[in-house]
PDB file of C-alpha atoms in Angstrom:
ATOM      1  CA  MET A 270      13.822   4.423 -15.919  1.00 91.00           C
ATOM      2  CA  HIS A 271      10.822   6.699 -15.543  1.00 94.00           C
ATOM      3  CA  ILE A 272       8.791   7.057 -12.342  1.00 96.00           C
ATOM      4  CA  PRO A 273       5.193   7.960 -13.258  1.00 97.00           C
ATOM      5  CA  ILE A 274       4.001  11.296 -11.861  1.00 98.00           C
ATOM      6  CA  LEU A 275       0.239  11.078 -11.371  1.00 98.00           C
ATOM      7  CA  ALA A 276      -0.428  14.717 -10.410  1.00 97.00           C
ATOM      8  CA  SER A 277       1.493  17.831  -9.371  1.00 96.00           C
ATOM      9  CA  GLY A 278       0.911  21.283  -7.921  1.00 93.00           C
ATOM     10  CA  ARG A 279       2.868  24.329  -6.855  1.00 89.00           C
ATOM     11  CA  SER A 280       5.150  22.521  -4.437  1.00 93.00           C
ATOM     12  CA  TRP A 281       3.961  18.926  -4.426  1.00 96.00           C
ATOM     13  CA  LEU A 282       3.650  15.875  -6.625  1.00 96.00           C
ATOM     14  CA  VAL A 283       2.064  12.449  -6.420  1.00 97.00           C
ATOM     15  CA  VAL A 284       3.977   9.514  -7.864  1.00 98.00           C
ATOM     16  CA  ALA A 285       3.039   5.900  -8.542  1.00 98.00           C
ATOM     17  CA  LYS A 286       4.968   3.879  -5.978  1.00 97.00           C
ATOM     18  CA  PRO A 287       5.771   0.326  -7.104  1.00 96.00           C
ATOM     19  CA  SER A 288       5.713  -2.621  -4.732  1.00 95.00           C
ATOM     20  CA  GLY A 289       9.007  -3.825  -3.289  1.00 92.00           C
ATOM     21  CA  ILE A 290      10.792  -0.539  -2.612  1.00 93.00           C
ATOM     22  CA  VAL A 291      11.082   1.499   0.575  1.00 92.00           C
ATOM     23  CA  VAL A 292      10.005   5.141   0.513  1.00 93.00           C
ATOM     24  CA  HIS A 293      13.126   6.331   2.326  1.00 87.00           C
ATOM     25  CA  ARG A 294      16.055   4.843   4.206  1.00 78.00           C
ATOM     26  CA  ASN A 295      15.887   4.531   7.985  1.00 72.00           C
ATOM     27  CA  GLU A 296      17.791   2.954  10.846  1.00 62.00           C
ATOM     28  CA  TRP A 297      16.875  -0.549   9.594  1.00 62.00           C
ATOM     29  CA  SER A 298      18.073   0.072   6.043  1.00 62.00           C
ATOM     30  CA  TYR A 299      21.283  -1.421   4.760  1.00 66.00           C
ATOM     31  CA  ASP A 300      24.007   0.641   3.096  1.00 67.00           C
ATOM     32  CA  HIS A 301      23.020   1.930  -0.337  1.00 71.00           C
ATOM     33  CA  GLN A 302      19.516   0.414  -0.197  1.00 84.00           C
ATOM     34  CA  ILE A 303      17.429   1.644  -3.124  1.00 90.00           C
ATOM     35  CA  ALA A 304      14.771   4.102  -1.896  1.00 92.00           C
ATOM     36  CA  LEU A 305      12.056   5.847  -3.887  1.00 95.00           C
ATOM     37  CA  LEU A 306      12.822   9.263  -2.387  1.00 95.00           C
ATOM     38  CA  GLN A 307      16.282   9.363  -3.962  1.00 94.00           C
ATOM     39  CA  LEU A 308      14.961   8.154  -7.322  1.00 96.00           C
ATOM     40  CA  VAL A 309      12.236  10.831  -7.430  1.00 97.00           C
ATOM     41  CA  ARG A 310      14.736  13.503  -6.378  1.00 96.00           C
ATOM     42  CA  ASP A 311      17.128  12.517  -9.151  1.00 96.00           C
ATOM     43  CA  GLN A 312      14.347  12.396 -11.760  1.00 96.00           C
ATOM     44  CA  ILE A 313      12.926  15.877 -11.093  1.00 96.00           C
ATOM     45  CA  GLY A 314      16.206  17.484  -9.980  1.00 96.00           C
ATOM     46  CA  MET A 315      14.787  18.808  -6.695  1.00 94.00           C
ATOM     47  CA  GLN A 316      14.784  17.850  -3.030  1.00 93.00           C
ATOM     48  CA  VAL A 317      11.556  16.087  -1.999  1.00 95.00           C
ATOM     49  CA  ASN A 318       9.990  15.050   1.295  1.00 93.00           C
ATOM     50  CA  PRO A 319       7.448  12.211   1.630  1.00 93.00           C
ATOM     51  CA  VAL A 320       4.251  13.534   3.203  1.00 92.00           C
ATOM     52  CA  HIS A 321       2.886  10.130   4.252  1.00 89.00           C
ATOM     53  CA  ARG A 322       4.076   6.548   4.457  1.00 86.00           C
ATOM     54  CA  LEU A 323       3.474   3.466   2.362  1.00 93.00           C
ATOM     55  CA  ASP A 324       4.991   0.135   3.371  1.00 92.00           C
ATOM     56  CA  ALA A 325       7.651  -1.301   1.075  1.00 92.00           C
ATOM     57  CA  GLY A 326       5.255  -3.939  -0.268  1.00 94.00           C
ATOM     58  CA  THR A 327       2.372  -1.505  -0.855  1.00 96.00           C
ATOM     59  CA  SER A 328       1.954   0.188  -4.234  1.00 97.00           C
ATOM     60  CA  GLY A 329       0.041   3.262  -5.366  1.00 97.00           C
ATOM     61  CA  CYS A 330      -0.291   6.993  -4.718  1.00 98.00           C
ATOM     62  CA  LEU A 331       2.530   8.562  -2.731  1.00 97.00           C
ATOM     63  CA  ILE A 332       2.666  12.299  -2.008  1.00 96.00           C
ATOM     64  CA  PHE A 333       5.943  14.236  -2.004  1.00 96.00           C
ATOM     65  CA  ALA A 334       6.443  17.904  -1.162  1.00 95.00           C
ATOM     66  CA  THR A 335       9.282  19.920  -2.666  1.00 93.00           C
ATOM     67  CA  ASP A 336       9.732  22.171   0.369  1.00 88.00           C
ATOM     68  CA  SER A 337       9.213  21.972   4.128  1.00 84.00           C
ATOM     69  CA  PRO A 338       6.372  24.552   4.363  1.00 81.00           C
ATOM     70  CA  THR A 339       4.316  22.595   1.820  1.00 82.00           C
ATOM     71  CA  SER A 340       4.987  19.340   3.648  1.00 84.00           C
ATOM     72  CA  ALA A 341       3.777  20.896   6.904  1.00 82.00           C
ATOM     73  CA  MET A 342       0.723  22.436   5.165  1.00 79.00           C
ATOM     74  CA  ILE A 343      -0.383  19.124   3.669  1.00 80.00           C
ATOM     75  CA  GLN A 344       0.108  17.202   6.897  1.00 72.00           C
ATOM     76  CA  ALA A 345      -1.936  19.792   8.807  1.00 65.00           C
ATOM     77  CA  SER A 346      -4.845  19.811   6.358  1.00 58.00           C
ATOM     78  CA  PRO A 347      -8.122  18.338   7.595  1.00 51.00           C
ATOM     79  CA  THR A 348      -9.616  15.309   5.921  1.00 48.00           C
ATOM     80  CA  PRO A 349     -12.682  15.738   3.695  1.00 44.00           C
ATOM     81  CA  PRO A 350     -15.863  14.635   5.486  1.00 42.00           C
ATOM     82  CA  ALA A 351     -16.194  10.879   5.805  1.00 39.00           C
ATOM     83  CA  PRO A 352     -19.200   9.038   4.340  1.00 37.00           C
ATOM     84  CA  ARG A 353     -22.338   8.984   6.458  1.00 35.00           C
ATOM     85  CA  THR A 354     -21.728   5.360   7.364  1.00 31.00           C
ATOM     86  CA  ALA A 355     -18.735   6.415   9.455  1.00 31.00           C
ATOM     87  CA  THR A 356     -19.384   6.706  13.170  1.00 29.00           C
ATOM     88  CA  VAL A 357     -16.245   8.598  14.096  1.00 27.00           C
ATOM     89  CA  SER A 358     -15.554  11.890  15.817  1.00 25.00           C
ATOM     90  CA  ARG A 359     -14.413  15.031  14.040  1.00 28.00           C
ATOM     91  CA  GLU A 360     -11.290  14.985  16.200  1.00 28.00           C
ATOM     92  CA  ALA A 361     -10.306  11.599  14.767  1.00 25.00           C
ATOM     93  CA  MET A 362     -10.808  12.842  11.201  1.00 30.00           C
ATOM     94  CA  GLN A 363      -8.599  15.872  11.859  1.00 40.00           C
ATOM     95  CA  LYS A 364      -5.708  13.588  12.765  1.00 37.00           C
ATOM     96  CA  GLU A 365      -5.618  12.011   9.315  1.00 47.00           C
ATOM     97  CA  ASP A 366      -3.336  13.881   6.924  1.00 45.00           C
ATOM     98  CA  ALA A 367      -5.213  12.927   3.741  1.00 60.00           C
ATOM     99  CA  ARG A 368      -8.177  10.991   2.474  1.00 84.00           C
ATOM    100  CA  LYS A 369      -6.724   7.814   1.029  1.00 93.00           C
ATOM    101  CA  THR A 370      -8.516   4.959  -0.679  1.00 97.00           C
ATOM    102  CA  TYR A 371      -6.916   1.526  -0.801  1.00 98.00           C
ATOM    103  CA  TYR A 372      -7.763  -1.720  -2.568  1.00 98.00           C
ATOM    104  CA  ALA A 373      -7.071  -4.722  -0.322  1.00 98.00           C
ATOM    105  CA  PHE A 374      -6.718  -8.238  -1.771  1.00 98.00           C
ATOM    106  CA  CYS A 375      -7.559 -10.491   1.164  1.00 97.00           C
ATOM    107  CA  ARG A 376      -7.854 -14.124   2.203  1.00 94.00           C
ATOM    108  CA  GLY A 377     -11.249 -15.829   2.303  1.00 93.00           C
ATOM    109  CA  ASP A 378     -14.838 -14.911   1.544  1.00 93.00           C
ATOM    110  CA  ALA A 379     -15.311 -11.468   3.112  1.00 95.00           C
ATOM    111  CA  SER A 380     -18.717 -10.785   1.570  1.00 94.00           C
ATOM    112  CA  TRP A 381     -20.231 -10.709   5.073  1.00 95.00           C
ATOM    113  CA  ILE A 382     -18.372  -7.451   5.729  1.00 95.00           C
ATOM    114  CA  GLY A 383     -20.529  -5.514   3.272  1.00 91.00           C
ATOM    115  CA  ASN A 384     -20.138  -1.857   4.297  1.00 95.00           C
ATOM    116  CA  ARG A 385     -18.506  -1.791   7.701  1.00 95.00           C
ATOM    117  CA  THR A 386     -16.848   0.721   9.998  1.00 95.00           C
ATOM    118  CA  GLU A 387     -14.059  -1.108  11.795  1.00 96.00           C
ATOM    119  CA  SER A 388     -13.145   0.799  14.953  1.00 95.00           C
ATOM    120  CA  ARG A 389     -10.592  -1.101  16.992  1.00 93.00           C
ATOM    121  CA  PRO A 390      -7.654   0.402  18.911  1.00 94.00           C
ATOM    122  CA  ILE A 391      -4.220  -0.779  17.816  1.00 92.00           C
ATOM    123  CA  LYS A 392      -0.671  -0.094  18.961  1.00 86.00           C
ATOM    124  CA  ASP A 393       1.369   2.392  16.960  1.00 81.00           C
ATOM    125  CA  ASP A 394       4.992   1.854  15.949  1.00 77.00           C
ATOM    126  CA  LYS A 395       6.065   2.990  19.435  1.00 83.00           C
ATOM    127  CA  GLY A 396       3.819   0.492  21.216  1.00 85.00           C
ATOM    128  CA  ILE A 397       1.224   3.064  22.321  1.00 89.00           C
ATOM    129  CA  VAL A 398      -2.423   2.012  21.971  1.00 93.00           C
ATOM    130  CA  ARG A 399      -4.312   4.423  19.688  1.00 92.00           C
ATOM    131  CA  ASP A 400      -7.865   4.658  18.405  1.00 94.00           C
ATOM    132  CA  ALA A 401      -8.066   3.392  14.834  1.00 93.00           C
ATOM    133  CA  THR A 402     -10.969   3.472  12.366  1.00 94.00           C
ATOM    134  CA  THR A 403     -11.175   2.079   8.845  1.00 96.00           C
ATOM    135  CA  LEU A 404     -14.174   2.216   6.496  1.00 97.00           C
ATOM    136  CA  LEU A 405     -14.487  -1.071   4.595  1.00 97.00           C
ATOM    137  CA  GLU A 406     -16.531  -2.199   1.610  1.00 97.00           C
ATOM    138  CA  CYS A 407     -16.325  -5.649   0.032  1.00 97.00           C
ATOM    139  CA  VAL A 408     -16.706  -5.334  -3.751  1.00 97.00           C
ATOM    140  CA  GLY A 409     -15.969  -8.924  -4.740  1.00 95.00           C
ATOM    141  CA  ALA A 410     -15.552 -12.313  -3.088  1.00 93.00           C
ATOM    142  CA  CYS A 411     -15.227 -16.040  -3.837  1.00 88.00           C
ATOM    143  CA  ASP A 412     -17.598 -18.136  -1.728  1.00 75.00           C
ATOM    144  CA  ASP A 413     -17.255 -21.865  -1.101  1.00 64.00           C
ATOM    145  CA  ASP A 414     -19.579 -22.734  -4.003  1.00 68.00           C
ATOM    146  CA  SER A 415     -17.811 -20.650  -6.671  1.00 64.00           C
ATOM    147  CA  VAL A 416     -14.275 -22.049  -6.436  1.00 66.00           C
ATOM    148  CA  PRO A 417     -12.670 -25.501  -6.117  1.00 66.00           C
ATOM    149  CA  PRO A 418     -11.951 -26.664  -2.549  1.00 64.00           C
ATOM    150  CA  GLU A 419      -8.323 -25.570  -2.620  1.00 68.00           C
ATOM    151  CA  ILE A 420      -6.300 -24.114   0.216  1.00 64.00           C
ATOM    152  CA  GLY A 421      -6.104 -20.514  -0.884  1.00 67.00           C
ATOM    153  CA  LEU A 422      -8.358 -19.696  -3.834  1.00 79.00           C
ATOM    154  CA  ARG A 423     -11.137 -18.186  -1.713  1.00 89.00           C
ATOM    155  CA  SER A 424     -10.345 -14.493  -1.726  1.00 94.00           C
ATOM    156  CA  SER A 425     -11.934 -11.044  -1.647  1.00 96.00           C
ATOM    157  CA  LEU A 426     -11.334  -7.508  -2.862  1.00 98.00           C
ATOM    158  CA  LEU A 427     -12.175  -4.705  -0.453  1.00 98.00           C
ATOM    159  CA  VAL A 428     -12.089  -0.929  -0.601  1.00 98.00           C
ATOM    160  CA  ALA A 429     -10.483   0.408   2.582  1.00 98.00           C
ATOM    161  CA  ARG A 430     -10.526   4.056   3.637  1.00 96.00           C
ATOM    162  CA  PRO A 431      -8.536   4.729   6.819  1.00 95.00           C
ATOM    163  CA  VAL A 432     -10.054   7.543   8.869  1.00 92.00           C
ATOM    164  CA  THR A 433      -7.093   7.495  11.245  1.00 89.00           C
ATOM    165  CA  GLY A 434      -3.538   6.886  10.117  1.00 86.00           C
ATOM    166  CA  ARG A 435      -1.980   4.216  12.339  1.00 89.00           C
ATOM    167  CA  TRP A 436       0.956   1.918  11.707  1.00 89.00           C
ATOM    168  CA  HIS A 437      -0.132  -1.012   9.454  1.00 93.00           C
ATOM    169  CA  GLN A 438      -3.725  -0.024  10.210  1.00 95.00           C
ATOM    170  CA  ILE A 439      -5.504  -1.686   7.274  1.00 97.00           C
ATOM    171  CA  ARG A 440      -3.349  -4.792   7.488  1.00 96.00           C
ATOM    172  CA  ARG A 441      -4.007  -5.202  11.194  1.00 96.00           C
ATOM    173  CA  HIS A 442      -7.719  -4.464  10.972  1.00 97.00           C
ATOM    174  CA  MET A 443      -8.136  -7.030   8.195  1.00 97.00           C
ATOM    175  CA  ASN A 444      -6.160  -9.620  10.138  1.00 96.00           C
ATOM    176  CA  GLY A 445      -8.405  -8.980  13.144  1.00 96.00           C
ATOM    177  CA  LEU A 446     -11.421  -9.737  10.936  1.00 96.00           C
ATOM    178  CA  ALA A 447      -9.839 -13.075   9.897  1.00 95.00           C
ATOM    179  CA  HIS A 448      -9.275 -11.809   6.333  1.00 96.00           C
ATOM    180  CA  PRO A 449      -5.602 -10.803   6.274  1.00 97.00           C
ATOM    181  CA  VAL A 450      -4.131  -9.054   3.248  1.00 98.00           C
ATOM    182  CA  LEU A 451      -2.561 -11.643   0.979  1.00 97.00           C
ATOM    183  CA  ASN A 452       1.219 -11.939   0.980  1.00 96.00           C
ATOM    184  CA  ASP A 453       1.425 -10.048   4.289  1.00 96.00           C
ATOM    185  CA  ALA A 454       4.359 -11.741   6.016  1.00 94.00           C
ATOM    186  CA  LYS A 455       3.854  -9.886   9.306  1.00 94.00           C
ATOM    187  CA  HIS A 456       0.088  -9.947   9.851  1.00 94.00           C
ATOM    188  CA  GLY A 457      -1.042 -12.619   7.388  1.00 93.00           C
ATOM    189  CA  ASP A 458      -1.346 -16.370   6.898  1.00 91.00           C
ATOM    190  CA  SER A 459       2.030 -17.816   5.868  1.00 92.00           C
ATOM    191  CA  ARG A 460       0.569 -21.087   4.558  1.00 91.00           C
ATOM    192  CA  VAL A 461      -1.962 -19.332   2.309  1.00 91.00           C
ATOM    193  CA  ASN A 462       0.658 -16.787   1.224  1.00 94.00           C
ATOM    194  CA  ARG A 463       2.945 -19.614   0.064  1.00 93.00           C
ATOM    195  CA  TRP A 464       0.060 -21.115  -1.912  1.00 92.00           C
ATOM    196  CA  TRP A 465      -0.594 -17.839  -3.769  1.00 93.00           C
ATOM    197  CA  ARG A 466       3.099 -17.334  -4.510  1.00 94.00           C
ATOM    198  CA  ALA A 467       3.462 -20.884  -5.850  1.00 93.00           C
ATOM    199  CA  ARG A 468       0.177 -21.043  -7.776  1.00 91.00           C
ATOM    200  CA  TYR A 469      -0.222 -17.466  -9.049  1.00 93.00           C
ATOM    201  CA  ASN A 470       3.284 -16.021  -8.623  1.00 94.00           C
ATOM    202  CA  LEU A 471       1.929 -13.340  -6.277  1.00 94.00           C
ATOM    203  CA  SER A 472       4.689 -10.847  -5.523  1.00 90.00           C
ATOM    204  CA  GLY A 473       4.458  -7.862  -3.243  1.00 92.00           C
ATOM    205  CA  LEU A 474       1.712  -7.075  -0.786  1.00 97.00           C
ATOM    206  CA  GLY A 475      -1.933  -7.345  -1.864  1.00 97.00           C
ATOM    207  CA  LEU A 476      -2.507  -3.693  -0.935  1.00 98.00           C
ATOM    208  CA  HIS A 477      -2.688  -0.710  -3.284  1.00 98.00           C
ATOM    209  CA  CYS A 478      -3.305   2.993  -2.591  1.00 98.00           C
ATOM    210  CA  ALA A 479      -5.673   3.833  -5.442  1.00 98.00           C
ATOM    211  CA  GLU A 480      -6.577   7.441  -4.643  1.00 97.00           C
ATOM    212  CA  VAL A 481      -5.576  10.458  -2.551  1.00 96.00           C
ATOM    213  CA  LYS A 482      -7.728  13.557  -2.312  1.00 95.00           C
ATOM    214  CA  LEU A 483      -7.210  16.614  -0.145  1.00 92.00           C
ATOM    215  CA  SER A 484      -8.183  20.292  -0.229  1.00 90.00           C
ATOM    216  CA  LEU A 485      -5.159  22.390   0.742  1.00 90.00           C
ATOM    217  CA  PRO A 486      -5.293  25.624   2.771  1.00 87.00           C
ATOM    218  CA  ASN A 487      -3.865  27.555  -0.197  1.00 86.00           C
ATOM    219  CA  GLY A 488      -6.920  26.645  -2.291  1.00 87.00           C
ATOM    220  CA  GLU A 489      -5.351  23.844  -4.312  1.00 91.00           C
ATOM    221  CA  LEU A 490      -7.013  20.461  -4.670  1.00 93.00           C
ATOM    222  CA  LEU A 491      -4.538  17.629  -4.301  1.00 95.00           C
ATOM    223  CA  HIS A 492      -6.098  14.719  -6.129  1.00 96.00           C
ATOM    224  CA  ALA A 493      -4.583  11.693  -7.836  1.00 98.00           C
ATOM    225  CA  GLU A 494      -5.595   8.189  -8.848  1.00 97.00           C
ATOM    226  CA  CYS A 495      -3.228   5.304  -9.498  1.00 98.00           C
ATOM    227  CA  PRO A 496      -4.251   2.280 -11.577  1.00 98.00           C
ATOM    228  CA  VAL A 497      -3.440  -1.079 -10.022  1.00 98.00           C
ATOM    229  CA  ARG A 498      -0.086  -2.670 -10.812  1.00 97.00           C
ATOM    230  CA  ARG A 499      -0.199  -5.315 -13.530  1.00 95.00           C
ATOM    231  CA  ASP A 500       0.976  -8.274 -11.411  1.00 95.00           C
ATOM    232  CA  LEU A 501      -2.159  -7.886  -9.256  1.00 97.00           C
ATOM    233  CA  THR A 502      -4.652  -7.335 -12.080  1.00 97.00           C
ATOM    234  CA  LYS A 503      -3.213 -10.347 -13.918  1.00 96.00           C
ATOM    235  CA  ILE A 504      -4.200 -12.496 -10.919  1.00 95.00           C
ATOM    236  CA  TRP A 505      -7.512 -10.745 -10.275  1.00 96.00           C
ATOM    237  CA  SER A 506      -8.646 -11.234 -13.878  1.00 96.00           C
ATOM    238  CA  GLN A 507      -8.557 -15.012 -13.288  1.00 93.00           C
ATOM    239  CA  LEU A 508     -10.848 -14.908 -10.229  1.00 93.00           C
ATOM    240  CA  PRO A 509     -14.652 -15.244 -10.154  1.00 91.00           C
ATOM    241  CA  TRP A 510     -15.186 -11.762  -8.719  1.00 94.00           C
ATOM    242  CA  TRP A 511     -13.220  -9.916 -11.436  1.00 96.00           C
ATOM    243  CA  GLU A 512     -16.215  -8.691 -13.455  1.00 95.00           C
ATOM    244  CA  GLN A 513     -17.946  -7.570 -10.279  1.00 94.00           C
ATOM    245  CA  ALA A 514     -14.831  -5.630  -9.251  1.00 96.00           C
ATOM    246  CA  GLN A 515     -14.639  -3.969 -12.673  1.00 96.00           C
ATOM    247  CA  GLN A 516     -18.236  -2.777 -12.350  1.00 96.00           C
ATOM    248  CA  HIS A 517     -17.654  -1.275  -8.901  1.00 95.00           C
ATOM    249  CA  LEU A 518     -14.133   0.022  -9.498  1.00 97.00           C
ATOM    250  CA  PRO A 519     -13.437   1.177 -13.080  1.00 95.00           C
ATOM    251  CA  LEU A 520      -9.873   2.044 -12.066  1.00 96.00           C
ATOM    252  CA  VAL A 521      -8.929  -1.659 -11.879  1.00 96.00           C
ATOM    253  CA  SER A 522      -9.323  -1.849 -15.667  1.00 96.00           C
ATOM    254  CA  ALA A 523      -6.893   1.019 -16.329  1.00 97.00           C
ATOM    255  CA  SER A 524      -3.318   0.348 -17.437  1.00 95.00           C
ATOM    256  CA  ASP A 525      -0.435   0.162 -14.980  1.00 96.00           C
ATOM    257  CA  PRO A 526       1.342   3.569 -15.123  1.00 96.00           C
ATOM    258  CA  TRP A 527       4.731   1.837 -14.921  1.00 96.00           C
ATOM    259  CA  ASP A 528       6.059   0.627 -18.269  1.00 95.00           C
ATOM    260  CA  VAL A 529       7.522  -2.882 -18.420  1.00 93.00           C
ATOM    261  CA  ASP A 530      11.087  -1.726 -19.107  1.00 94.00           C
ATOM    262  CA  SER A 531      11.118   0.622 -16.110  1.00 94.00           C
ATOM    263  CA  VAL A 532       9.789  -2.133 -13.846  1.00 92.00           C
ATOM    264  CA  ALA A 533      12.539  -4.475 -15.039  1.00 93.00           C
ATOM    265  CA  GLU A 534      15.240  -1.818 -14.588  1.00 94.00           C
ATOM    266  CA  LEU A 535      14.094  -1.012 -11.052  1.00 93.00           C
ATOM    267  CA  ALA A 536      13.942  -4.712 -10.128  1.00 91.00           C
ATOM    268  CA  ALA A 537      17.499  -5.163 -11.380  1.00 92.00           C
ATOM    269  CA  MET A 538      18.706  -2.166  -9.349  1.00 91.00           C
ATOM    270  CA  ILE A 539      17.088  -3.498  -6.172  1.00 89.00           C
ATOM    271  CA  ALA A 540      18.438  -7.019  -6.754  1.00 88.00           C
ATOM    272  CA  GLU A 541      21.952  -5.681  -7.325  1.00 89.00           C
ATOM    273  CA  ALA A 542      21.830  -3.593  -4.136  1.00 86.00           C
ATOM    274  CA  ASP A 543      20.463  -6.542  -2.152  1.00 83.00           C
ATOM    275  CA  GLU A 544      23.195  -8.831  -3.426  1.00 86.00           C
ATOM    276  CA  ALA A 545      25.896  -6.293  -2.587  1.00 81.00           C
ATOM    277  CA  ALA A 546      24.503  -5.975   0.942  1.00 77.00           C
ATOM    278  CA  LYS A 547      24.496  -9.770   1.395  1.00 80.00           C
ATOM    279  CA  SER A 548      28.099 -10.019   0.211  1.00 78.00           C
ATOM    280  CA  LYS A 549      29.124  -7.264   2.618  1.00 77.00           C
ATOM    281  CA  ARG A 550      27.444  -9.058   5.534  1.00 73.00           C
ATOM    282  CA  LYS A 551      29.197 -12.321   4.659  1.00 71.00           C
ATOM    283  CA  ARG A 552      32.593 -10.585   4.548  1.00 70.00           C
ATOM    284  CA  ARG A 553      31.870  -8.980   7.922  1.00 70.00           C
ATOM    285  CA  VAL A 554      30.950 -12.349   9.464  1.00 69.00           C
ATOM    286  CA  ARG A 555      34.105 -13.984   8.094  1.00 68.00           C
ATOM    287  CA  THR A 556      36.205 -11.146   9.506  1.00 71.00           C
ATOM    288  CA  GLU A 557      34.565 -11.346  12.929  1.00 69.00           C
ATOM    289  CA  THR A 558      34.965 -15.129  13.163  1.00 68.00           C
ATOM    290  CA  ALA A 559      38.541 -15.210  11.825  1.00 58.00           C
TER     291      ALA A 559
END
């Protein structure tokens, strides 16, 4: 199995994270859960530290540092200036550790969003309310006249650029706008999610980190782009807004950096670990109830 490395520098690298794998183990992980950190470490033969977080279901650019000073340097670096449409303070921009661009596959016709700055406080993972700002642009949408009157087919593709870096920020902002990210079990629409899984075999979260760009204090430019994973583009190519999305976002037409064999091998590893964890839980329950 080969994990695609999108870019690298003196003490950092950006890899293409697939959907369905955690970045690193934590207190909620089960024993021997497959994590991307360990796989990257084993592939390059060096210790690595993730510089930012991507949810397990999210795919795309993920930055690793190969030493602690580099990790601290990247996290402390200011964000490049936001577009003029952003009405946010410089202090808020300084809190973001990198400029990241996401593609969000969302429920419903979101064409009304156009170019929008969504500034709405949300709670962080510790329950503390924080300011949160996301720059949004709708690049493709199905309206009621362009698709059959089915439960879930109306959908949109948006470019999302978080100015602040809060827990599930894009997912929660989109849910607040009544256009949740598709296949989001926590902040989405379960009925519509089931429809997309049954009709289009949608797997993983409809969220992809397409680009990271950051000027480092040592003079390096950290920049990487990650083409969209093939399970998403296979679905998108069947939707009315596909050609429009290709015109706005050439990256959606690029090939998935993961080869088919590596995807299959990783899926088998995760399935095997999941099955072993389930068996262990069953044995523990039988022991406790005996």
